[in-house]
């Protein structure tokens, strides 16, 4: 469960008095997620999400995320906007953390996507990239190749406590991926974390794209590669579902051009994505206090995916 900061009904009641969204009726911590504290808030006028930003989200980056969301929502993408208070302020402080009140979107995230759902989700990413083409917003990817190499180095030999020999294997893997990393592909604002749990669906239709807090400027096809690693495997990273993987890419290509060079780069981009998620999961695995109300995610599930891509999954 991800609730790092407890918010009392009194504190939230006071907070809501600054908005035109009614009075507090109920407040529930949301179990899903690992990064931020999220609450489901019902008021006398509707339902909202309250997010308190923790851990990896810097308050300085929030204006960038809010601008991306605002642009995407204005262009018809199903993303939640942050709601302004009566003074027009979007980003607040609550219980000592940066906080936003956010539009609630209906839908559920699927644990085992079907090919039809993957196709729709791929198309939603394609539409998002279409909207973001040429948008002059910039945020460097702090979890790009240099970022994950640095994080793996900080984990150091503690990685061997996760699996003996892991440190040496991932260090070599990271060197290999960095050596083959493409530098001439189109770059744009990307989501960078569009896992199934960040896509809300009603049946086979996408009703929401959420959790833009890793959004950044990077290789556009890297976003699709990240999505492929997250959607097309079982949770342990053991079984690859080719129908889901193929549908995802086909759905994307229906809505946004995927050049031959981008397609050819997907294997190396996917390997990089695996190391990026292995790195953050391993760091959290080694550094999450035992009493934290959060379910840690398995780093090795990303090492298994890495091996699958390295052995030519796309070939
Ligand atoms: N705008 C929204 N509308 C409806 N539900 C939402 C919204 N935002 C978040 N949620 C719910 O809260 C959960 C956690 O949100 P989110 O994925 O943003 O958290 P996180 O801690 O940043 O997660 P992650 O581990 O994926 O980075 C989601 O799975 C979803 O159930
Ligand atoms: N989507 C990420 C968590 C957010 O960084 C993971 O599954 O590791």
Coordinates of C-alpha atoms and ligand atoms in Angstrom, one line a residue:
X1 CA 0.0 0.0 0.0
X2 CA 1.3 3.4 -0.8
X3 CA 0.4 5.9 1.9
X4 CA 3.6 7.4 3.2
X5 CA 2.0 10.5 4.7
X6 CA -1.1 10.3 6.9
X7 CA -3.7 13.0 6.2
X8 CA -6.3 13.6 8.8
X9 CA -9.9 14.5 8.0
X10 CA -9.4 17.8 9.8
X11 CA -6.4 18.7 7.7
X12 CA -8.1 17.8 4.5
X13 CA -11.3 19.6 5.5
X14 CA -9.3 22.8 5.9
X15 CA -7.5 22.2 2.7
X16 CA -10.7 21.7 0.7
X17 CA -12.1 25.0 2.0
X18 CA -9.7 26.7 -0.4
X19 CA -11.5 25.0 -3.4
X20 CA -15.0 25.2 -4.9
X21 CA -15.4 21.5 -4.7
X22 CA -17.7 21.0 -1.7
X23 CA -17.1 19.7 1.7
X24 CA -15.3 16.5 2.7
X25 CA -17.5 13.4 2.9
X26 CA -14.9 10.6 3.0
X27 CA -11.2 10.0 2.7
X28 CA -9.6 6.6 1.9
X29 CA -5.9 5.7 1.4
X30 CA -5.3 4.0 -2.0
X31 CA -3.4 0.7 -1.8
X32 CA -1.9 0.7 -5.3
X33 CA 1.2 2.5 -6.3
X34 CA 4.7 2.7 -4.8
X35 CA 5.8 6.2 -5.4
X36 CA 3.4 8.7 -3.9
X37 CA 0.6 8.9 -1.3
X38 CA -2.8 8.8 -2.9
X39 CA -6.2 9.2 -1.4
X40 CA -9.7 8.8 -2.8
X41 CA -11.6 11.9 -1.7
X42 CA -15.4 12.2 -1.8
X43 CA -17.0 15.6 -1.2
X44 CA -20.5 16.9 -1.4
X45 CA -20.0 17.7 -5.1
X46 CA -17.9 14.8 -6.4
X47 CA -15.0 12.4 -6.3
X48 CA -11.3 13.4 -6.5
X49 CA -7.8 12.1 -6.1
X50 CA -5.5 13.7 -3.5
X51 CA -1.8 13.1 -4.2
X52 CA 1.0 13.9 -1.9
X53 CA 4.4 13.8 -3.7
X54 CA 7.0 11.6 -2.0
X55 CA 10.3 10.0 -2.8
X56 CA 11.4 10.5 -6.4
X57 CA 9.1 13.4 -7.4
X58 CA 10.7 16.8 -6.9
X59 CA 8.4 19.7 -6.3
X60 CA 10.4 21.7 -8.8
X61 CA 9.2 19.3 -11.6
X62 CA 5.5 19.5 -10.7
X63 CA 4.8 22.6 -13.0
X64 CA 6.3 20.6 -15.9
X65 CA 4.0 17.6 -15.2
X66 CA 0.9 19.8 -14.8
X67 CA 1.7 21.6 -18.1
X68 CA 2.0 18.2 -19.9
X69 CA -1.3 17.1 -18.4
X70 CA -3.0 20.3 -19.3
X71 CA -1.8 20.1 -22.9
X72 CA -2.9 16.5 -23.3
X73 CA -6.3 17.0 -21.7
X74 CA -6.9 20.1 -23.9
X75 CA -6.1 17.9 -26.9
X76 CA -8.7 15.2 -25.9
X77 CA -6.5 12.7 -24.3
X78 CA -8.0 11.0 -21.2
X79 CA -5.6 12.4 -18.6
X80 CA -6.5 13.9 -15.2
X81 CA -5.9 17.6 -14.7
X82 CA -4.8 19.1 -11.4
X83 CA -7.6 21.3 -10.1
X84 CA -6.9 25.0 -9.1
X85 CA -8.1 26.4 -5.8
X86 CA -10.0 29.7 -5.7
X87 CA -6.8 31.7 -6.2
X88 CA -5.8 29.6 -9.3
X89 CA -3.1 27.7 -7.4
X90 CA -2.5 24.1 -8.6
X91 CA 0.4 23.0 -6.4
X92 CA -0.1 23.2 -2.6
X93 CA 1.5 22.0 0.6
X94 CA -0.4 19.6 2.8
X95 CA 1.0 17.7 5.9
X96 CA 4.5 18.9 4.9
X97 CA 4.4 17.5 1.4
X98 CA 3.7 19.1 -2.0
X99 CA 0.1 18.1 -2.9
X100 CA -2.5 18.4 -5.6
X101 CA -6.2 17.8 -5.9
X102 CA -6.7 15.9 -9.1
X103 CA -9.7 15.0 -11.3
X104 CA -10.9 11.4 -10.7
X105 CA -11.2 9.2 -13.8
X106 CA -13.3 6.1 -13.9
X107 CA -12.0 2.7 -15.1
X108 CA -9.8 0.0 -13.7
X109 CA -6.3 -1.1 -14.4
X110 CA -6.0 -4.6 -15.7
X111 CA -3.6 -7.1 -14.2
X112 CA -3.6 -9.5 -17.2
X113 CA -4.2 -7.4 -20.4
X114 CA -5.7 -9.1 -23.4
X115 CA -4.4 -8.4 -26.9
X116 CA -7.5 -6.2 -27.6
X117 CA -6.7 -4.1 -24.4
X118 CA -3.0 -3.9 -25.4
X119 CA -4.0 -2.7 -28.8
X120 CA -6.2 0.0 -27.3
X121 CA -3.5 1.0 -24.8
X122 CA -0.8 1.2 -27.6
X123 CA -3.1 3.4 -29.6
X124 CA -3.6 5.7 -26.5
X125 CA 0.1 6.1 -26.3
X126 CA 0.3 6.8 -30.1
X127 CA -2.4 9.5 -29.7
X128 CA -0.5 10.9 -26.7
X129 CA 2.7 11.1 -28.8
X130 CA 0.8 12.7 -31.6
X131 CA -0.5 15.4 -29.2
X132 CA 3.0 16.0 -27.7
X133 CA 4.8 16.3 -31.1
X134 CA 6.5 19.7 -31.1
X135 CA 5.5 20.6 -27.6
X136 CA 8.2 22.9 -26.3
X137 CA 8.4 21.5 -22.8
X138 CA 11.7 20.1 -21.5
X139 CA 12.6 17.9 -18.6
X140 CA 15.8 15.8 -18.7
X141 CA 15.3 12.1 -17.9
X142 CA 16.9 11.6 -14.5
X143 CA 16.4 7.8 -15.0
X144 CA 18.1 7.6 -18.4
X145 CA 21.2 5.5 -19.1
X146 CA 23.4 7.6 -16.8
X147 CA 20.7 7.6 -14.1
X148 CA 20.3 3.9 -14.0
X149 CA 24.0 3.2 -14.2
X150 CA 24.5 5.6 -11.2
X151 CA 21.7 3.9 -9.3
X152 CA 23.0 0.4 -9.9
X153 CA 26.5 1.6 -8.8
X154 CA 24.9 3.0 -5.6
X155 CA 23.3 -0.4 -5.0
X156 CA 26.7 -1.9 -5.5
X157 CA 27.4 -5.4 -4.1
X158 CA 24.2 -5.2 -2.1
X159 CA 22.7 -6.4 -5.4
X160 CA 24.3 -9.8 -4.7
X161 CA 21.9 -10.2 -1.7
X162 CA 19.1 -10.2 -4.2
X163 CA 20.8 -12.9 -6.3
X164 CA 24.4 -14.0 -6.0
X165 CA 26.5 -12.4 -8.8
X166 CA 23.8 -9.9 -9.8
X167 CA 26.0 -6.9 -9.4
X168 CA 28.6 -8.1 -11.9
X169 CA 26.0 -9.3 -14.4
X170 CA 24.0 -6.0 -14.4
X171 CA 27.1 -3.8 -14.5
X172 CA 28.3 -5.7 -17.6
X173 CA 24.7 -5.6 -19.1
X174 CA 24.5 -1.8 -18.5
X175 CA 27.9 -1.2 -20.2
X176 CA 26.7 -3.3 -23.2
X177 CA 23.4 -1.4 -23.5
X178 CA 25.0 2.0 -23.1
X179 CA 27.5 1.1 -25.9
X180 CA 24.7 0.3 -28.3
X181 CA 22.3 3.0 -27.2
X182 CA 20.9 5.0 -30.1
X183 CA 21.5 8.7 -30.3
X184 CA 19.8 9.7 -33.6
X185 CA 16.1 8.8 -33.0
X186 CA 13.4 11.4 -32.6
X187 CA 13.0 12.8 -29.1
X188 CA 9.9 14.2 -27.5
X189 CA 8.0 14.4 -24.2
X190 CA 7.3 10.8 -23.1
X191 CA 5.3 9.3 -20.2
X192 CA 8.2 6.8 -19.3
X193 CA 6.1 4.6 -17.0
X194 CA 3.0 3.5 -18.9
X195 CA 2.5 0.2 -17.1
X196 CA -0.9 -1.5 -17.0
X197 CA -1.5 0.0 -13.6
X198 CA -1.2 3.5 -15.1
X199 CA -3.9 2.8 -17.7
X200 CA -7.5 2.8 -16.6
X201 CA -9.8 0.8 -18.8
X202 CA -13.5 0.2 -19.2
X203 CA -13.7 -3.1 -21.0
X204 CA -11.4 -2.8 -24.1
X205 CA -11.6 1.0 -24.0
X206 CA -8.9 3.3 -22.4
X207 CA -10.6 5.7 -20.0
X208 CA -7.6 7.1 -18.3
X209 CA -3.8 7.5 -18.6
X210 CA -2.4 8.5 -15.2
X211 CA 0.8 8.9 -13.2
X212 CA 2.9 11.2 -15.3
X213 CA 5.5 11.7 -12.6
X214 CA 8.4 10.2 -14.6
X215 CA 7.4 12.2 -17.8
X216 CA 10.5 13.7 -19.4
X217 CA 12.1 14.5 -22.8
X218 CA 13.7 11.4 -24.2
X219 CA 13.7 9.0 -27.3
X220 CA 10.1 8.7 -28.3
X221 CA 10.3 5.0 -29.2
X222 CA 11.8 4.3 -25.7
X223 CA 8.3 5.0 -24.3
X224 CA 6.9 2.2 -26.4
X225 CA 9.7 -0.1 -25.4
X226 CA 9.0 0.6 -21.7
X227 CA 5.4 -0.2 -22.4
X228 CA 6.3 -3.4 -24.1
X229 CA 8.4 -4.6 -21.2
X230 CA 5.5 -3.9 -18.8
X231 CA 2.5 -5.2 -20.8
X232 CA 3.8 -8.3 -22.6
X233 CA 5.1 -10.4 -19.7
X234 CA 3.6 -12.1 -16.7
X235 CA 4.4 -10.5 -13.3
X236 CA 7.5 -12.7 -12.8
X237 CA 8.9 -11.7 -16.1
X238 CA 9.0 -15.3 -17.2
X239 CA 6.3 -15.8 -19.8
X240 CA 6.2 -13.5 -22.9
X241 CA 2.8 -13.1 -24.5
X242 CA 3.6 -12.5 -28.2
X243 CA -0.1 -11.6 -29.1
X244 CA -0.1 -8.8 -26.5
X245 CA 3.3 -7.5 -27.5
X246 CA 2.4 -7.5 -31.2
X247 CA -1.0 -5.9 -30.5
X248 CA 0.6 -3.1 -28.4
X249 CA 3.0 -2.1 -31.2
X250 CA 0.3 -2.4 -33.9
X251 CA -2.1 -0.2 -31.8
X252 CA 0.7 2.4 -31.4
X253 CA 1.5 2.4 -35.1
X254 CA -2.2 2.9 -36.0
X255 CA -2.0 6.3 -34.3
X256 CA 1.6 7.4 -34.6
X257 CA 4.3 6.7 -37.2
X258 CA 6.8 4.2 -36.1
X259 CA 9.8 4.5 -38.5
X260 CA 12.0 1.5 -39.5
X261 CA 14.8 3.0 -37.5
X262 CA 12.6 3.2 -34.4
X263 CA 11.4 -0.4 -34.9
X264 CA 14.9 -1.6 -35.3
X265 CA 15.9 0.1 -32.0
X266 CA 13.2 -1.5 -29.9
X267 CA 15.3 -4.5 -28.8
X268 CA 18.1 -2.2 -27.3
X269 CA 15.6 0.3 -26.0
X270 CA 13.7 -2.5 -24.2
X271 CA 16.9 -3.8 -22.7
X272 CA 17.6 -0.3 -21.4
X273 CA 14.0 -0.1 -20.0
X274 CA 14.6 -3.4 -18.2
X275 CA 17.7 -2.1 -16.5
X276 CA 16.0 1.2 -15.6
X277 CA 13.2 -0.7 -13.7
X278 CA 15.5 -3.3 -12.3
X279 CA 17.6 -0.4 -10.9
X280 CA 14.7 1.4 -9.1
X281 CA 13.2 -1.8 -7.9
X282 CA 16.5 -3.1 -6.6
X283 CA 17.2 0.2 -4.8
X284 CA 13.7 0.1 -3.2
X285 CA 14.1 -3.6 -2.4
X286 CA 17.3 -2.8 -0.5
X287 CA 16.2 0.5 1.1
X288 CA 12.5 0.2 1.9
X289 CA 12.1 0.0 5.7
X290 CA 10.5 -3.3 6.8
X291 CA 7.5 -1.4 8.4
X292 CA 6.7 0.8 5.3
X293 CA 3.1 0.4 4.1
X294 CA 4.2 -0.4 0.6
X295 CA 4.5 -3.7 -1.4
X296 CA 8.0 -3.8 -2.9
X297 CA 8.3 -4.9 -6.6
X298 CA 10.5 -7.8 -7.6
X299 CA 13.7 -6.6 -9.3
X300 CA 14.5 -10.0 -10.7
X301 CA 11.3 -9.9 -12.8
X302 CA 13.1 -7.2 -14.8
X303 CA 16.3 -9.2 -15.0
X304 CA 14.4 -12.1 -16.6
X305 CA 12.8 -9.7 -19.1
X306 CA 16.2 -8.3 -19.9
X307 CA 17.5 -11.8 -20.7
X308 CA 14.5 -12.4 -23.0
X309 CA 15.2 -9.3 -25.0
X310 CA 18.9 -9.9 -25.1
X311 CA 18.3 -13.4 -26.5
X312 CA 16.4 -11.9 -29.4
X313 CA 12.7 -11.7 -28.4
X314 CA 11.9 -9.3 -31.2
X315 CA 14.0 -11.2 -33.8
Ligands
LIG1 N1 -6.9 10.5 -11.6 C1 -7.2 9.3 -11.1 N2 -8.4 8.8 -11.3 C2 -8.7 7.6 -10.7 N3 -7.9 6.8 -10.0 C3 -6.6 7.3 -9.8 C4 -6.2 8.5 -10.4 N4 -4.9 8.7 -10.0 C5 -4.6 7.7 -9.3 N5 -5.6 6.8 -9.2 C6 -5.6 5.5 -8.4 O1 -4.5 5.5 -7.5 C7 -3.6 4.4 -7.8 C8 -2.2 4.9 -7.5 O2 -1.9 6.0 -8.4 P1 -0.5 6.2 -9.1 O3 -0.3 5.1 -10.1 O4 -0.4 7.6 -9.6 O5 0.5 6.0 -7.8 P2 2.0 6.0 -7.7 O6 2.4 5.7 -6.3 O7 2.6 7.2 -8.4 O8 2.2 4.7 -8.6 P3 3.4 3.9 -9.4 O9 3.9 2.9 -8.5 O10 2.7 3.3 -10.6 O11 4.4 5.0 -9.8 C9 -3.9 4.0 -9.2 O12 -3.6 2.7 -9.4 C10 -5.4 4.3 -9.3 O13 -6.1 3.2 -8.8
LIG2 N1 6.2 1.1 -12.7 C1 7.3 1.0 -11.8 C2 7.0 1.7 -10.5 C3 7.1 3.1 -10.6 O1 8.5 3.5 -10.8 C4 7.7 -0.5 -11.6 O2 6.8 -1.4 -11.8 O3 8.8 -0.8 -11.2

